[in-house]
XYZ file of C-alpha atoms in Angstrom:
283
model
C 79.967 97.163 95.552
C 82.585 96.463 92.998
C 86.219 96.833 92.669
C 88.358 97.134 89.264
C 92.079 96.074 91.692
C 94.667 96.328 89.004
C 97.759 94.891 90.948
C 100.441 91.869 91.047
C 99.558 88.077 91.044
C 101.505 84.527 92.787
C 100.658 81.615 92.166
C 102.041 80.447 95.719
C 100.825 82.827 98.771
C 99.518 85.865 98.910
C 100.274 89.448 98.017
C 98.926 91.932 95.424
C 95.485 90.597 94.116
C 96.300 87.297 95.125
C 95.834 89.068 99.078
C 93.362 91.691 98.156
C 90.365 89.828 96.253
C 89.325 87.143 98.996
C 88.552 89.185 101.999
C 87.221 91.649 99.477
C 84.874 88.480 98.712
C 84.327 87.633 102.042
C 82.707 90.866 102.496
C 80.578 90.803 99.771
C 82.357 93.065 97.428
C 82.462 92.051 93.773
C 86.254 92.032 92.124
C 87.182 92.303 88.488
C 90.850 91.414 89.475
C 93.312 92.563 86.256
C 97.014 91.336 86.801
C 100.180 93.268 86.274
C 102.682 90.423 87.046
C 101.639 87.088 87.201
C 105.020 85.322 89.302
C 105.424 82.048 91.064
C 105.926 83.661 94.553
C 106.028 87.210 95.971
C 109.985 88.574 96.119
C 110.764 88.638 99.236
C 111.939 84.936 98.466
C 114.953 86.389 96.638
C 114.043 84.209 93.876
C 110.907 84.063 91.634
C 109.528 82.963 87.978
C 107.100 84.063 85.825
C 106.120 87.351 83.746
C 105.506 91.488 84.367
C 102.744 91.897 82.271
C 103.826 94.364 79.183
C 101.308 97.530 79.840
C 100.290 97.062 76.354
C 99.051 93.198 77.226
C 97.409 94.606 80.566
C 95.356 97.849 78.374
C 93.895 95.502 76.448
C 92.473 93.122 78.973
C 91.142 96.712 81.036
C 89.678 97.594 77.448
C 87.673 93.849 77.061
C 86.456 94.687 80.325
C 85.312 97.642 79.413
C 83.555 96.735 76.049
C 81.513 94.084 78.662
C 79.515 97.334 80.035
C 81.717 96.822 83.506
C 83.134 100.143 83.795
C 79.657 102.093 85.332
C 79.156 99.743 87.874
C 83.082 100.198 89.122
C 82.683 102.208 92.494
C 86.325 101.659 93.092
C 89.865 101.180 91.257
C 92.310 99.581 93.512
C 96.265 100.072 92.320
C 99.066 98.340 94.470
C 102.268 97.522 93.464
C 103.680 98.961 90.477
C 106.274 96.350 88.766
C 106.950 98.596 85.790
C 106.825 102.129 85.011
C 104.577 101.989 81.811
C 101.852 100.510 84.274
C 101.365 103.834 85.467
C 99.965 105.316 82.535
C 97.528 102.548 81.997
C 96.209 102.739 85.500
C 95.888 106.359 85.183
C 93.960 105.943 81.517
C 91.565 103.434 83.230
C 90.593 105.305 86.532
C 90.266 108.210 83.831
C 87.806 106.051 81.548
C 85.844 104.476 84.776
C 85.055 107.631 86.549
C 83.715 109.033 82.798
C 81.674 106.279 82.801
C 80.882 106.582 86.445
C 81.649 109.700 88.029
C 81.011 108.801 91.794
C 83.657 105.827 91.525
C 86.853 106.522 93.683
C 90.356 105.447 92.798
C 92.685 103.760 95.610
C 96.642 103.979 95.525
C 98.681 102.169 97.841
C 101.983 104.123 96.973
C 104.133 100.681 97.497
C 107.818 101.220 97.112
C 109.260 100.260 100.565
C 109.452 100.746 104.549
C 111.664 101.898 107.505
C 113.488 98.810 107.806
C 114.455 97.753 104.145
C 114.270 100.977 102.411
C 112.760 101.470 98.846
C 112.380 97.970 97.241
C 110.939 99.116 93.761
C 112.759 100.038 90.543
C 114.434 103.416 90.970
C 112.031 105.444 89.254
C 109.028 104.468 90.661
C 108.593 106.406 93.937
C 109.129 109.148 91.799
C 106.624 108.305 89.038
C 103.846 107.628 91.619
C 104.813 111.138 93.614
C 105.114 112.862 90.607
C 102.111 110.936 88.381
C 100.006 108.713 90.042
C 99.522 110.165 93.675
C 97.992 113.336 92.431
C 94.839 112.030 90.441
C 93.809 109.573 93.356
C 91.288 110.308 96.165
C 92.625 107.705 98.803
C 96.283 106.587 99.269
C 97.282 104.554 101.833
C 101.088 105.047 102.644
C 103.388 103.423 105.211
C 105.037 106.261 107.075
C 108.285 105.294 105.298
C 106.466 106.204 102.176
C 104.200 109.069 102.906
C 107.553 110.703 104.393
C 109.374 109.938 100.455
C 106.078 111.639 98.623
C 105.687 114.368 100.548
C 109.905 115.196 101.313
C 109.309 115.043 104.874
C 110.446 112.958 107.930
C 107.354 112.382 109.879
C 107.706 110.501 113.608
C 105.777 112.164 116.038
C 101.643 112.565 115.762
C 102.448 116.150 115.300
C 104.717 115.625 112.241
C 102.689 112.430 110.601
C 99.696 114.937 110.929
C 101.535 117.544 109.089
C 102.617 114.820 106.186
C 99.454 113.525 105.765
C 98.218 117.214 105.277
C 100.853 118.037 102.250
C 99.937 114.143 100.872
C 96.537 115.001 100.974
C 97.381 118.844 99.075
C 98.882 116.399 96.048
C 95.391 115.656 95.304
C 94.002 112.636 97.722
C 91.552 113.677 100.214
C 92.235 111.280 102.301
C 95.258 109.347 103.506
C 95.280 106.266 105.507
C 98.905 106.247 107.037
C 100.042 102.416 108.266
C 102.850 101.332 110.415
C 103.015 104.483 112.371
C 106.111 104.035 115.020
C 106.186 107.450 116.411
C 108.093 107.343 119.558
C 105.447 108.352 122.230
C 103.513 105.576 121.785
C 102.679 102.566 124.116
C 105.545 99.904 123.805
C 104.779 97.054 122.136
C 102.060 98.573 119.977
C 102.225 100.121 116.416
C 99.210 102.147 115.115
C 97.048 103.141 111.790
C 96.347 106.687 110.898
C 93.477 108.602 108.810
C 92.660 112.056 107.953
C 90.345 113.155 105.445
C 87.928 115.632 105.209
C 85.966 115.609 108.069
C 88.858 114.988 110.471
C 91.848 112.308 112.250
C 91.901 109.216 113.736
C 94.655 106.842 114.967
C 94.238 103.385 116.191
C 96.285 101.053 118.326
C 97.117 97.536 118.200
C 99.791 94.958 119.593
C 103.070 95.011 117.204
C 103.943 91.006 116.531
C 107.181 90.634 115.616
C 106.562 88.773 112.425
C 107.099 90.558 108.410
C 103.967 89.991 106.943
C 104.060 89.963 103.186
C 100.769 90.986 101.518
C 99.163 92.386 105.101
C 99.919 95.975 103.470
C 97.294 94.894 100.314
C 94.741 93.298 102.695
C 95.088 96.694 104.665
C 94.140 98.832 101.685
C 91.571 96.761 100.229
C 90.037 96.287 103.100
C 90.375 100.364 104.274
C 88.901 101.172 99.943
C 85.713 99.369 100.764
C 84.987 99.940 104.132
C 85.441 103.683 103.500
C 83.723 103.635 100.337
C 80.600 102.186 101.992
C 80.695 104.075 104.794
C 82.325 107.176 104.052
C 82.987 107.072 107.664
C 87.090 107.208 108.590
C 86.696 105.722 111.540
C 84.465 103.265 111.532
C 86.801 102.325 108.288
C 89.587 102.181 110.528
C 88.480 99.978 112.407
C 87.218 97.274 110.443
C 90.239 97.107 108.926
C 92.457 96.930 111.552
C 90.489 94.809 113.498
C 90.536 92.418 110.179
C 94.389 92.954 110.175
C 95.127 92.190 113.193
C 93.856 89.151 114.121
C 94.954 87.737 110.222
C 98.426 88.678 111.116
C 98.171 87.320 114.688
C 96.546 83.686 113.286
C 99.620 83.337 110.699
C 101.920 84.495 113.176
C 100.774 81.880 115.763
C 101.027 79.230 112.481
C 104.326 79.860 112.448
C 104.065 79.554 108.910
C 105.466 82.240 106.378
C 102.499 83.008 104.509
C 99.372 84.984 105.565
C 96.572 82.404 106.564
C 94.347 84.414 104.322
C 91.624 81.547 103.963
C 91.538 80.577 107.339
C 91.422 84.140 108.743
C 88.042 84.400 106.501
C 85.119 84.973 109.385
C 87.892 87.979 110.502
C 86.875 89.920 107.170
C 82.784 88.625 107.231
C 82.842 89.569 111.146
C 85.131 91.879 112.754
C 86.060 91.388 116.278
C 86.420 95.331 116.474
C 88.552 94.761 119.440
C 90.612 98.389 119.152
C 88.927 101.560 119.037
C 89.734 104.998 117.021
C 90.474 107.903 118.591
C 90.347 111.033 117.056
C 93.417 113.391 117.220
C 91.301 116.480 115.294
């Protein structure tokens, strides 16, 4: 398999493709990683350095990849966060130009632009752009319920109501939506969950909730989710790869006690997963 993941780069940590190509790697999946920001640290720090890529700069590195012959092997473009709004247009044109070039490839959003706890964290007018723009031409999105309740003008809590989110995200164009940090308030104390619909049906999945913010575990989640899924085209068995993956990466940094994921040591997580929680399907 191989990825096209046009996202954000640190030098120091790990968050945008600088969380999303290694355990991509580790499972065997080849990555032609393109940059949209290439900063010192993710910025959550409060304080960072380096560049946003100008779209223009970031077109013509997708174009030189193109002119290599790359684009018909692509099976999947991966988009994360979006620093800028003129990214948009050039993510668009490329998952446009790849599936031409191979029309079984898929294209991945993760709609990033905030949670529950912090609100929207993006320029203003980017929920909007990737409700309005980029939501709508992919065929997986993988929202936190903070975010699938912005895109789709709802306030989903319950199974009932996420359910019923996921349905209108999924009538914007994806066909399936992988819904993360699900809180509703039935659920088992001390647990959060993952949610997927597509086609063929629902699953949720439960795991312990560490209290510990994990920046970057949202881009390991959806790379992780875009090839499982594409491989298998099986939601469930997706599911639970990747949260099995998830999981125990978040629990190893948490137990660190350091601030950054332990993405490299987590490695035999991705290559073997414990699959330790199980799916269960709600339709």
């Amino acid at each position: 398999m191989k990825v096209l993941s046009i996202q954000s780069a640190v030098a120091h940590g790990h968050v945008g493709n600088s969380a999303a190509v290694f355990p991509l790697q580790r499972i065997g999946v080849e990555v032609v990683p393109v940059h949209t920001v290439n900063f010192s640290n993710h910025t959550g720090y409060g304080a960072w350095r380096g560049p946003l890529i100008p779209p223009p700069d970031v077109a013509e590195i997708l174009l030189g990849v193109e002119e290599r012959g790359v684009f018909p092997q692509i099976d999947a473009v991966l988009s994360g966060y979006q620093g800028g709004a003129g990214i948009a247009d050039v993510i668009i044109d490329a998952v446009r130009r790849v599936k031409a070039a191979n029309p079984a490839a898929v294209y991945a959003c993760d709609p990033v632009m905030g949670n529950a706890k912090s609100g929207c964290f993006v320029a203003p007018e980017i929920p909007v752009l990737l409700r309005d723009k980029v939501v709508p031409v992919a065929d997986i999105i993988t929202p936190n319920q903070f975010e699938l309740g912005f895109l789709t003008g709802t306030e989903p809590a319950d199974l009932e109501s996420t359910l019923a989110s996921a349905d209108l995200a999924r009538a914007m164009g994806p066909s399936t939506v992988l819904v993360t940090s699900v809180e509703r308030p039935d659920r088992e104390e001390g647990t959060i969950e993952m949610l997927v619909v597509d086609p063929s049906g629902a699953w949720i999945v439960n795991t312990p909730h560490l209290p510990f913010k994990a920046n970057g575990s949202g881009d390991v989640t959806a790379a992780l989710f875009t090839a499982h899924y594409t491989a298998t085209k099986d939601a469930a068995v997706a599911l639970e790869r990747t949260a099995s993956s998830v999981f125990d990466l978040i629990d190893l940094t948490f137990r660190s006690g350091e601030r950054e994921l332990r993405l490299v040591q987590a490695q035999e997580f991705y290559a073997s997963p414990r699959l330790q929680f199980s799916a269960k399907q709600v339709r």
